[in-house]
Amino acid sequence: MENQFDAIVIGSGISGGWAAKELCEQGLKTLVLERGRDVRHIKDYPTMTMDPWDFAHGGRMAKEFYQENPLITKAAGFGEDTAHFFIKDANHPYVQEKPFDWIRGYQVGGKSLIWGRACQRWSDYEFKAPQKYGYGIAWPIGYDDIAPWYSHVEKFIGVCGNKDGIEAMPDGEFLPPFELNCVEEHMKDVLEKQFPGRYLVQGRWAHVSEPEQIHLDQGRSKCQCRNKCMRGCPFGGYFSSNASTLPWAEKTGNLTIRPFSVAHSIIYDDASGKASGVKVIDTNTKEEIIYNARIIFVNASALNSNLILLNSRSERFPNGLGNDHDLLGRYVGFHNYRASAGGKISGFEDKYYYGSRPSECIIANYRNLKEQDTDFVGGYTIFTGGYRNRTEEVPENVPQLGADFKHRISKPGDWRIYMYMQGETIPKASNRVYLSPHKTDDWGIPLLVTDVGYDENDDKMVNDFLAESRKMLEQMGCTDIETLDNKQAPGLDIHEMGGVRMGKDPKTSLLNEHNQLHACKNVFVTDGACMTSTGNQSPSILYMALTARAATYAVAQFKSGIL
């Protein structure tokens, strides 16, 4: 009986933490499986209060580390202060059919400790566009179905932002926003006057700007604007599973967390037509253990969720659990981050700003909304902001010592504006992941093969962003404008999605409107793997909302005896 639970959640990150919270809060004895080590809030944040001079390399890594880890060292936020939350390249290999940068964080809390924290709601445009413009299947839900669950999540995690009234980026349940600086106010004014339909807003970010009672009840307090979030925040100022959902679930007495537990596969029972449990391999002892439950949530992060389901083979499902139509692992999408732009702006030298704001500004998507107005499909969000270089440029011939040098580096440098895109991509059958037929990992599980790449639509979107960002920067008064297509491989955005997509028809999708496998109703997938399309907004809060919605449905089915 010690291996019997009401529900099992595979993964403890953003969506897994939410599954645990909802299932436990609603009375189900729940086991959370995490392949990595245990991480406890505050206790296991070793660099949370360190200063730059406390690090051996000033925040960077030794040359040998870069040479041994060319993948993770490219990830946003990676450094000497956050390396403990990233997986070294050699420890968990995979096979790249095409270049794909797979960034992972294996510990209790997963990548919720190192995520970017942007929390825009999807608009109804994004749910409807793939079918409307012919580049995807219909979502089985729309904005009205998920809107109450967005609100449910926002109130609990704490999302700061303005109610801006923008149709392409719906408003939510917001805490007070961080302030725009003087250059960002200028940018906003220029867009409103020179580019009708384009809106710059303060980012909707998962930070407690002013705590409400629900956040205090979680033991969290006000964000201190240190912008050291990815080290782990001792104040709980930003949302993570470790600071929020997992402790909340633990307080119910219904939660069991088992770290060092690799989910090998989900066990299918032919007699009941349902899954009966999960086969686990202890990462330290390599012991095989089976845990049983009536409900299983798969939240291992998109590609690992695909891997687990592909490896869950049985006589009924020889090609992976629920995979009756060769769909599992296909239609993988990601966000296009290739393009960026920036320039210098004058006229604000007498102004500065206070603190290290952890959020960015956003220019809401303005492409292909009510109608297709470009030669590509989909849209893009722009993250942007104004900032001031920390010091003015010091000529090479000036000695780097003495009073003159100290005065120079005490004087703030130029103001600059940056922009970078987060573009929608088209999930295609040819963009897929599958199991290696020959190579396995240290636990005997087949390695995942990634076969995902860009297409012509992505190139056209990049070109549009580069042209439009230059126009906007010019109108804002920038000089020395530079634009860049960095050609980075997919995956470095860390927004991989799809492979187990939702849909109305079991012949073209794997999950229904409640995130249940069409062919195995007691298995739910609510992380990025479930996505039918990628949209252009940051996806993590949608995963949370989908998870809360699906978990509540699952509990109702459980209590009625259907599951």
Short mmCIF file of N, CA and C in Angstrom, two decimals, residues 143-203:
data_model
loop_
_atom_site.label_atom_id
_atom_site.label_comp_id
_atom_site.label_asym_id
_atom_site.label_seq_id
_atom_site.Cartn_x
_atom_site.Cartn_y
_atom_site.Cartn_z
N TYR A 143 -10.45 31.27 -25.67
CA TYR A 143 -10.06 32.16 -24.57
C TYR A 143 -11.08 32.16 -23.44
N ASP A 144 -12.36 32.15 -23.77
CA ASP A 144 -13.40 32.19 -22.74
C ASP A 144 -13.34 30.97 -21.82
N ASP A 145 -12.88 29.83 -22.35
CA ASP A 145 -12.77 28.62 -21.53
C ASP A 145 -11.66 28.73 -20.51
N ILE A 146 -10.57 29.38 -20.87
CA ILE A 146 -9.39 29.41 -20.02
C ILE A 146 -9.29 30.68 -19.18
N ALA A 147 -10.04 31.73 -19.55
CA ALA A 147 -9.93 33.02 -18.85
C ALA A 147 -10.12 32.91 -17.34
N PRO A 148 -11.15 32.17 -16.84
CA PRO A 148 -11.30 32.08 -15.37
C PRO A 148 -10.11 31.40 -14.70
N TRP A 149 -9.47 30.51 -15.42
CA TRP A 149 -8.32 29.79 -14.85
C TRP A 149 -7.06 30.65 -14.88
N TYR A 150 -6.95 31.51 -15.88
CA TYR A 150 -5.90 32.53 -15.83
C TYR A 150 -6.04 33.34 -14.55
N SER A 151 -7.26 33.80 -14.27
CA SER A 151 -7.50 34.61 -13.07
C SER A 151 -7.15 33.83 -11.80
N HIS A 152 -7.55 32.58 -11.77
CA HIS A 152 -7.26 31.72 -10.62
C HIS A 152 -5.75 31.65 -10.36
N VAL A 153 -4.99 31.47 -11.42
CA VAL A 153 -3.53 31.35 -11.30
C VAL A 153 -2.90 32.69 -10.93
N GLU A 154 -3.31 33.75 -11.63
CA GLU A 154 -2.71 35.07 -11.40
C GLU A 154 -2.86 35.52 -9.95
N LYS A 155 -4.03 35.30 -9.38
CA LYS A 155 -4.26 35.73 -8.00
C LYS A 155 -3.33 35.00 -7.03
N PHE A 156 -3.04 33.76 -7.32
CA PHE A 156 -2.22 32.96 -6.40
C PHE A 156 -0.73 33.24 -6.56
N ILE A 157 -0.25 33.30 -7.81
CA ILE A 157 1.21 33.43 -8.00
C ILE A 157 1.68 34.88 -7.86
N GLY A 158 0.77 35.84 -8.13
CA GLY A 158 1.16 37.25 -8.12
C GLY A 158 1.74 37.67 -9.44
N VAL A 159 0.97 38.40 -10.23
CA VAL A 159 1.42 38.92 -11.52
C VAL A 159 1.24 40.43 -11.52
N CYS A 160 2.30 41.16 -11.75
CA CYS A 160 2.21 42.62 -11.77
C CYS A 160 2.01 43.10 -13.21
N GLY A 161 1.29 44.19 -13.36
CA GLY A 161 1.04 44.74 -14.69
C GLY A 161 -0.07 45.77 -14.66
N ASN A 162 -0.23 46.46 -15.77
CA ASN A 162 -1.32 47.44 -15.93
C ASN A 162 -2.50 46.80 -16.64
N LYS A 163 -3.67 47.32 -16.39
CA LYS A 163 -4.82 46.97 -17.22
C LYS A 163 -4.79 47.94 -18.41
N ASP A 164 -4.26 47.46 -19.54
CA ASP A 164 -3.98 48.32 -20.68
C ASP A 164 -5.07 48.32 -21.74
N GLY A 165 -6.03 47.39 -21.65
CA GLY A 165 -7.13 47.37 -22.61
C GLY A 165 -6.71 47.02 -24.03
N ILE A 166 -5.71 46.17 -24.18
CA ILE A 166 -5.21 45.78 -25.50
C ILE A 166 -5.83 44.44 -25.89
N GLU A 167 -6.51 44.41 -27.02
CA GLU A 167 -7.21 43.21 -27.44
C GLU A 167 -6.26 42.04 -27.69
N ALA A 168 -5.08 42.33 -28.20
CA ALA A 168 -4.13 41.27 -28.52
C ALA A 168 -3.41 40.72 -27.30
N MET A 169 -3.57 41.37 -26.14
CA MET A 169 -2.94 40.92 -24.90
C MET A 169 -3.88 41.22 -23.75
N PRO A 170 -4.84 40.31 -23.49
CA PRO A 170 -5.91 40.61 -22.53
C PRO A 170 -5.39 40.94 -21.13
N ASP A 171 -6.15 41.78 -20.43
CA ASP A 171 -5.80 42.14 -19.06
C ASP A 171 -6.10 40.98 -18.12
N GLY A 172 -5.47 41.05 -16.93
CA GLY A 172 -5.68 40.00 -15.95
C GLY A 172 -5.85 40.55 -14.55
N GLU A 173 -5.61 39.70 -13.58
CA GLU A 173 -5.72 40.06 -12.15
C GLU A 173 -4.34 40.51 -11.70
N PHE A 174 -4.08 41.81 -11.80
CA PHE A 174 -2.72 42.30 -11.65
C PHE A 174 -2.46 42.99 -10.32
N LEU A 175 -1.24 42.80 -9.83
CA LEU A 175 -0.67 43.63 -8.78
C LEU A 175 -0.11 44.89 -9.44
N PRO A 176 0.24 45.93 -8.68
CA PRO A 176 0.76 47.15 -9.30
C PRO A 176 1.99 46.87 -10.17
N PRO A 177 2.12 47.55 -11.30
CA PRO A 177 3.25 47.32 -12.19
C PRO A 177 4.51 48.02 -11.70
N PHE A 178 5.66 47.59 -12.19
CA PHE A 178 6.87 48.38 -12.02
C PHE A 178 6.77 49.59 -12.95
N GLU A 179 7.50 50.64 -12.62
CA GLU A 179 7.42 51.88 -13.39
C GLU A 179 8.22 51.78 -14.69
N LEU A 180 7.74 52.51 -15.70
CA LEU A 180 8.55 52.74 -16.90
C LEU A 180 9.59 53.81 -16.57
N ASN A 181 10.79 53.69 -17.15
CA ASN A 181 11.74 54.78 -16.98
C ASN A 181 11.50 55.85 -18.04
N CYS A 182 12.26 56.93 -18.00
CA CYS A 182 11.98 58.09 -18.86
C CYS A 182 12.08 57.75 -20.34
N VAL A 183 13.03 56.94 -20.73
CA VAL A 183 13.18 56.55 -22.14
C VAL A 183 12.01 55.67 -22.56
N GLU A 184 11.57 54.78 -21.71
CA GLU A 184 10.45 53.91 -22.04
C GLU A 184 9.15 54.70 -22.17
N GLU A 185 8.96 55.72 -21.35
CA GLU A 185 7.81 56.61 -21.52
C GLU A 185 7.87 57.30 -22.89
N HIS A 186 9.06 57.71 -23.29
CA HIS A 186 9.25 58.32 -24.61
C HIS A 186 8.91 57.31 -25.72
N MET A 187 9.38 56.08 -25.57
CA MET A 187 9.10 55.04 -26.56
C MET A 187 7.59 54.83 -26.70
N LYS A 188 6.90 54.78 -25.57
CA LYS A 188 5.45 54.57 -25.58
C LYS A 188 4.74 55.69 -26.31
N ASP A 189 5.15 56.92 -26.04
CA ASP A 189 4.53 58.08 -26.69
C ASP A 189 4.74 58.05 -28.20
N VAL A 190 5.96 57.71 -28.63
CA VAL A 190 6.25 57.68 -30.07
C VAL A 190 5.41 56.62 -30.76
N LEU A 191 5.29 55.45 -30.16
CA LEU A 191 4.49 54.39 -30.77
C LEU A 191 3.03 54.82 -30.93
N GLU A 192 2.47 55.43 -29.90
CA GLU A 192 1.07 55.85 -29.96
C GLU A 192 0.84 56.88 -31.05
N LYS A 193 1.81 57.77 -31.27
CA LYS A 193 1.65 58.84 -32.25
C LYS A 193 2.02 58.41 -33.66
N GLN A 194 3.07 57.63 -33.79
CA GLN A 194 3.61 57.32 -35.12
C GLN A 194 3.20 55.94 -35.65
N PHE A 195 2.77 55.04 -34.77
CA PHE A 195 2.46 53.68 -35.20
C PHE A 195 1.12 53.25 -34.59
N PRO A 196 0.01 53.73 -35.13
CA PRO A 196 -1.31 53.36 -34.60
C PRO A 196 -1.47 51.84 -34.56
N GLY A 197 -1.99 51.34 -33.45
CA GLY A 197 -2.18 49.90 -33.29
C GLY A 197 -1.01 49.18 -32.65
N ARG A 198 0.07 49.92 -32.35
CA ARG A 198 1.20 49.32 -31.67
C ARG A 198 1.28 49.90 -30.26
N TYR A 199 1.40 49.01 -29.27
CA TYR A 199 1.30 49.44 -27.89
C TYR A 199 2.48 48.92 -27.08
N LEU A 200 3.16 49.83 -26.39
CA LEU A 200 4.19 49.44 -25.44
C LEU A 200 3.58 49.45 -24.05
N VAL A 201 3.75 48.33 -23.33
CA VAL A 201 3.21 48.23 -21.98
C VAL A 201 4.29 47.72 -21.05
N GLN A 202 4.12 48.01 -19.76
CA GLN A 202 4.99 47.40 -18.77
C GLN A 202 4.67 45.92 -18.70
N GLY A 203 5.70 45.09 -18.66
CA GLY A 203 5.50 43.66 -18.74
C GLY A 203 4.66 43.09 -17.62
#
